[in-house]
C-alpha cells in the first residue's frame, strides 16, 4: 500500500506523530509519504514540533505559505495535485480540520484516490467557523473515518454514512500526550514569572470571535485579569492575536504575554497550572486527560465529550460570563472529570492495524 500522510498546521503534528511511529513498524507492508503543505511555516508554529515529537523530515513540503483561506486552499490543491500526477498513492490520510485537510482531500478524491479522515465526524454546528466548513467538506468525500468519540460516530450516521466506513479508534492526540508527559520541559517563563504549582493560569486566544475586534478582546482579557485575583496569567500569544494586542492597551500586572511555546514546554505549563483558559478545541482534550480545569471561551464546541465527561466548561464569548466561572474555580467547586473511552494511548496502533486490512 502507498499512503500519503498530510500535515499542514500545528494541530496536525500532534495527531500524526503516533501514526508515523506505528507505521514504521510495518514499513514492509505500508509505504508512506509525509507531506507538509507549509500552511504553518513559522518555526515556532511548525518546525520545533517535528523535532520535539520525533516526526521525520517531510518527504515533500508544498511550501504554500500564508494567504487568505481561498488562496491557501487553491495553492494546496494545485501543488498536491501536481505531486499526485507525478507520483500517485492508493490512500490519502488527513487529520483534523485545517485548510490542508480539506484541500488535499478534494485533490485526492478527484484523482480517485481513497480518502481517510482521522478525527472524522466532529461538529461544532457553527458554520461561521472555517474549520467547520473544512470538516463538512472533508467528511462528505471521505471513504474511511477514524473517530474519537461516539458523538462523532452518531454525527456520521445522521449524515447517512454507512457503518462499515466508521472506525471508533480513540484519539491520537492523546497518544502523543501520554507518551510525552515524562518528557515535558519547564519553560523559561516558569522562573521568569516565579510560578509555583497550581498557582497560575494559562491562556490561549486565537479565534476571530474573540480576537478580531479590539473592544471584545480588551473586555475579555480585562474580565479574566479581574477574576484571577492576582494569580499570574501566562499568555503564549498566537501571531494572529499579537497583531490585535498592540493597539488596545491592556494593563494588568499579573498578565504575562510570552512567545508561542513548543509542545513540551506548553504542556508542562498546562499540567502544573491552576486552570486553563482557551478558545482552542484540542487543548480541551489534553486538559481532560491531565485533569486540569478548563474554561472554553466559545459559544459551541466540536468536542462535547470534554464537557460531558471531562474537565471542560463552555463559558461563551460574552466577557460578562467569565466572572462566575472564575469564582467557581477559586472556591474549589470545579468538576473532577473522567477520561473518555479509548483515549488510552493506543489509538495509532488500532489505526495501523485497520490500515493493514484495507
XYZ file of C-alpha atoms in Angstrom:
358
model
C 0.000 0.000 0.000
C 1.158 3.517 -0.804
C -0.144 6.035 1.711
C 0.155 9.829 1.769
C 0.000 11.478 5.211
C -0.932 15.164 5.205
C 0.190 17.659 7.840
C -0.229 21.372 7.396
C -0.591 23.198 10.688
C 0.360 22.943 14.354
C -2.742 20.969 15.460
C -1.953 18.274 12.854
C 1.524 17.448 14.079
C 0.453 16.024 17.457
C -2.067 13.818 15.648
C 0.266 12.340 13.027
C 3.298 11.657 15.257
C 1.986 8.391 16.792
C 0.588 7.204 13.433
C 4.010 7.572 11.826
C 5.656 5.768 14.731
C 3.204 2.859 14.343
C 3.677 2.800 10.559
C 7.445 2.443 10.947
C 6.799 -0.998 12.481
C 5.036 -2.210 9.321
C 7.213 -0.485 6.710
C 7.418 -3.738 4.731
C 3.630 -3.622 4.162
C 2.781 0.093 4.013
C 4.918 2.719 2.285
C 4.067 6.194 3.470
C 4.971 9.640 2.185
C 4.784 12.517 4.666
C 3.606 15.737 3.050
C 3.872 19.070 4.855
C 1.740 21.604 2.999
C 3.534 24.547 4.605
C 0.262 26.087 5.840
C 2.075 26.821 9.116
C 5.625 27.715 8.134
C 6.870 29.703 11.149
C 9.355 27.625 13.183
C 7.521 28.323 16.445
C 4.281 27.063 14.899
C 5.792 24.192 12.939
C 9.471 23.314 12.933
C 10.195 22.552 16.563
C 7.084 20.361 16.771
C 8.703 17.988 14.297
C 11.880 17.926 16.395
C 10.196 17.527 19.780
C 7.726 14.861 18.693
C 10.243 12.824 16.722
C 8.449 13.301 13.410
C 10.774 12.616 10.458
C 11.549 15.365 7.984
C 8.697 15.581 5.449
C 9.264 13.794 2.153
C 7.650 16.784 0.460
C 6.981 20.357 1.578
C 4.469 22.146 -0.649
C 5.527 25.498 0.898
C 2.178 27.211 0.352
C 2.845 29.917 2.966
C 0.360 32.500 4.196
C -2.667 33.928 2.444
C -6.442 34.116 2.629
C -8.488 30.941 3.084
C -9.119 30.745 -0.658
C -5.510 31.489 -1.588
C -4.150 28.803 0.717
C -6.780 26.274 -0.365
C -6.069 26.918 -4.039
C -2.301 26.661 -3.682
C -2.507 23.446 -1.638
C -4.846 21.799 -4.153
C -2.755 22.887 -7.100
C 0.550 21.713 -5.627
C -0.758 18.463 -4.148
C -2.491 17.564 -7.414
C 0.764 18.157 -9.309
C 2.556 15.838 -6.880
C -0.080 13.097 -7.302
C 0.043 13.361 -11.086
C 3.802 12.864 -10.876
C 3.664 10.041 -8.295
C 0.315 8.755 -7.081
C -0.736 6.755 -3.997
C -3.534 4.349 -3.015
C -4.809 6.268 0.013
C -4.517 9.781 1.401
C -4.710 10.103 5.195
C -5.515 13.516 6.648
C -6.112 14.584 10.238
C -8.184 17.241 11.975
C -9.902 20.196 10.363
C -7.370 22.696 8.992
C -7.384 24.073 5.440
C -4.812 21.464 4.348
C -7.157 18.647 5.415
C -9.964 19.814 3.139
C -7.785 20.901 0.209
C -5.808 17.651 -0.008
C -8.990 15.573 0.353
C -10.538 17.302 -2.657
C -7.389 16.947 -4.756
C -7.035 13.242 -3.906
C -10.684 12.358 -4.388
C -10.813 13.964 -7.840
C -7.978 11.645 -8.845
C -9.902 8.636 -7.475
C -7.593 8.173 -4.500
C -9.188 6.871 -1.289
C -9.609 9.468 1.476
C -9.061 8.560 5.145
C -10.037 11.131 7.766
C -8.587 10.800 11.254
C -10.842 12.653 13.719
C -13.768 12.497 11.284
C -17.319 13.308 12.319
C -16.744 16.019 14.897
C -19.012 19.063 14.578
C -19.475 22.427 16.273
C -22.585 23.165 14.153
C -21.206 26.692 13.744
C -20.924 27.452 10.044
C -19.074 30.728 10.770
C -16.000 28.689 11.740
C -13.663 27.958 8.799
C -12.820 24.649 10.483
C -16.458 23.573 10.421
C -16.589 24.037 6.641
C -13.349 22.059 6.349
C -14.895 19.223 8.390
C -18.137 19.175 6.415
C -16.431 19.123 3.021
C -13.821 16.546 4.038
C -16.330 14.196 5.623
C -18.631 14.392 2.602
C -15.977 12.725 0.416
C -14.219 10.506 2.993
C -14.027 6.735 2.455
C -12.766 5.663 5.903
C -13.402 7.535 9.167
C -11.243 7.038 12.259
C -13.232 8.645 15.073
C -12.538 9.895 18.598
C -15.971 9.546 20.215
C -19.427 8.034 19.979
C -20.756 11.563 19.384
C -18.695 11.740 16.174
C -19.960 8.295 15.136
C -23.556 9.409 15.570
C -22.925 12.602 13.579
C -21.692 10.482 10.671
C -24.629 8.077 10.874
C -27.058 11.003 10.739
C -25.307 12.185 7.580
C -26.011 8.813 6.000
C -22.536 7.283 6.134
C -22.505 3.501 6.223
C -21.410 1.859 9.462
C -18.684 -0.038 7.580
C -16.853 3.252 6.926
C -16.762 4.283 10.613
C -13.999 3.012 12.911
C -14.091 4.195 16.525
C -10.396 4.067 17.454
C -9.796 6.809 20.053
C -7.679 9.936 19.964
C -4.151 10.073 18.501
C -3.556 13.444 20.161
C -3.815 11.640 23.490
C -1.323 9.011 22.286
C 1.147 11.876 21.830
C 0.281 13.453 25.172
C 0.660 10.263 27.223
C 3.916 9.307 25.513
C 5.467 12.732 26.063
C 4.281 13.566 29.597
C 7.538 12.274 31.156
C 9.454 14.475 28.691
C 7.704 17.791 29.403
C 10.171 20.687 29.735
C 9.910 23.508 32.265
C 9.897 26.697 30.131
C 11.873 29.820 30.933
C 8.577 31.547 31.752
C 8.345 29.433 34.938
C 11.328 31.036 36.689
C 10.986 34.403 34.952
C 7.492 34.813 36.421
C 8.197 32.982 39.697
C 5.454 30.447 39.091
C 4.515 27.748 41.555
C 2.475 24.540 41.337
C -1.283 25.071 40.735
C -0.955 28.810 41.388
C -1.267 30.361 37.906
C -3.499 30.346 34.827
C -2.516 29.510 31.245
C -4.454 31.285 28.488
C -4.598 30.977 24.701
C -6.805 33.005 22.359
C -6.866 32.976 18.564
C -10.434 32.625 17.245
C -11.888 35.529 15.238
C -14.895 35.847 17.563
C -12.510 36.689 20.410
C -9.564 38.483 18.837
C -10.710 40.277 15.688
C -12.489 43.143 17.463
C -10.364 45.266 19.769
C -13.165 46.147 22.210
C -14.194 42.487 22.623
C -10.618 41.318 23.145
C -9.859 44.068 25.675
C -13.003 43.427 27.718
C -12.420 39.671 27.686
C -8.848 39.977 28.952
C -9.835 42.630 31.499
C -12.512 40.310 32.939
C -10.093 37.392 33.096
C -7.447 39.537 34.807
C -10.013 40.796 37.314
C -11.307 37.279 38.029
C -7.821 35.839 38.509
C -7.479 37.564 41.909
C -3.875 38.495 41.206
C -2.791 34.985 40.234
C -0.311 35.056 37.307
C -1.797 34.526 33.835
C 0.678 33.107 31.314
C -0.422 34.014 27.806
C 1.554 32.494 24.893
C 0.410 34.852 22.159
C -0.668 33.442 18.785
C 0.715 35.563 15.883
C -2.861 36.428 14.864
C -3.644 37.727 18.354
C -0.340 39.613 18.713
C -1.314 41.966 15.892
C -4.546 42.913 17.662
C -2.992 43.359 21.121
C -0.617 46.110 20.005
C -3.274 48.796 19.942
C -5.618 48.019 22.813
C -3.577 48.954 25.901
C -4.040 46.012 28.245
C -2.980 46.938 31.783
C -2.723 44.036 34.202
C 0.389 43.392 36.270
C -0.331 39.685 36.544
C -0.764 39.152 32.767
C 2.445 37.836 31.214
C 2.463 37.726 27.412
C 5.094 35.380 26.010
C 6.096 33.946 22.639
C 4.413 30.744 21.406
C 5.935 27.673 23.069
C 6.997 24.266 21.848
C 4.775 21.283 22.596
C 6.817 20.018 25.560
C 7.115 23.443 27.195
C 3.491 24.438 26.672
C 2.070 21.242 28.115
C 4.395 21.469 31.115
C 2.742 24.804 31.891
C -0.752 23.376 31.376
C -0.125 20.281 33.507
C 1.036 22.323 36.519
C -1.477 25.179 36.191
C -4.418 26.081 38.397
C -6.629 26.212 35.299
C -6.612 26.673 31.528
C -8.485 29.430 29.675
C -8.704 28.862 25.925
C -10.715 29.035 22.724
C -8.922 26.011 21.251
C -10.609 22.650 20.762
C -7.593 20.361 21.025
C -6.356 21.837 24.302
C -9.645 20.854 25.951
C -8.845 17.213 25.136
C -5.409 17.482 26.735
C -6.707 19.215 29.883
C -9.363 16.497 30.221
C -6.689 13.797 30.297
C -4.407 15.836 32.603
C -7.403 16.563 34.910
C -6.808 20.335 34.667
C -9.894 22.605 34.916
C -10.566 24.256 31.556
C -12.703 27.268 30.587
C -13.540 27.445 26.873
C -14.291 30.947 25.581
C -16.574 29.815 22.769
C -20.312 29.527 22.227
C -20.010 25.953 20.947
C -17.588 23.059 20.826
C -16.935 20.180 18.438
C -15.640 18.162 21.404
C -18.684 17.864 23.693
C -17.199 14.828 25.448
C -14.678 17.173 27.120
C -17.685 18.801 28.819
C -19.985 15.831 29.459
C -17.109 13.579 30.586
C -14.024 15.762 31.038
C -12.884 18.886 32.905
C -14.037 21.466 30.355
C -16.819 24.072 30.681
C -18.240 26.161 27.845
C -18.116 29.768 29.057
C -19.113 31.533 25.826
C -17.667 34.618 24.144
C -19.529 37.183 26.269
C -16.976 38.694 28.694
C -19.737 39.023 31.320
C -19.837 35.212 31.566
C -16.279 34.944 32.843
C -16.668 36.037 36.490
C -18.977 33.221 37.752
C -16.678 30.530 36.346
C -13.600 32.170 37.868
C -15.388 32.288 41.205
C -16.257 28.604 40.905
C -12.584 27.800 40.330
C -11.401 29.798 43.323
C -13.998 28.121 45.549
C -12.736 24.674 44.501
C -16.139 23.708 43.059
C -14.844 22.524 39.659
C -15.802 19.028 38.475
C -13.167 16.283 38.648
C -13.860 14.850 35.180
C -13.150 11.424 33.681
C -11.238 10.271 30.590
C -13.302 9.270 27.511
C -13.324 5.665 26.291
C -10.302 4.600 24.185
C -8.313 7.743 24.996
C -5.670 5.343 26.249
C -2.524 5.960 24.225
C -3.058 3.063 21.791
C -5.126 4.745 19.079
C -2.399 4.828 16.425
C -1.804 1.086 16.826
C -5.520 0.487 16.203
C -5.442 2.729 13.115
C -2.440 0.961 11.575
C -3.936 -2.444 12.314
C -7.030 -1.379 10.396
C -4.967 0.130 7.547
C -3.356 -3.282 7.058
C -6.809 -4.750 6.443
C -7.760 -2.305 3.672
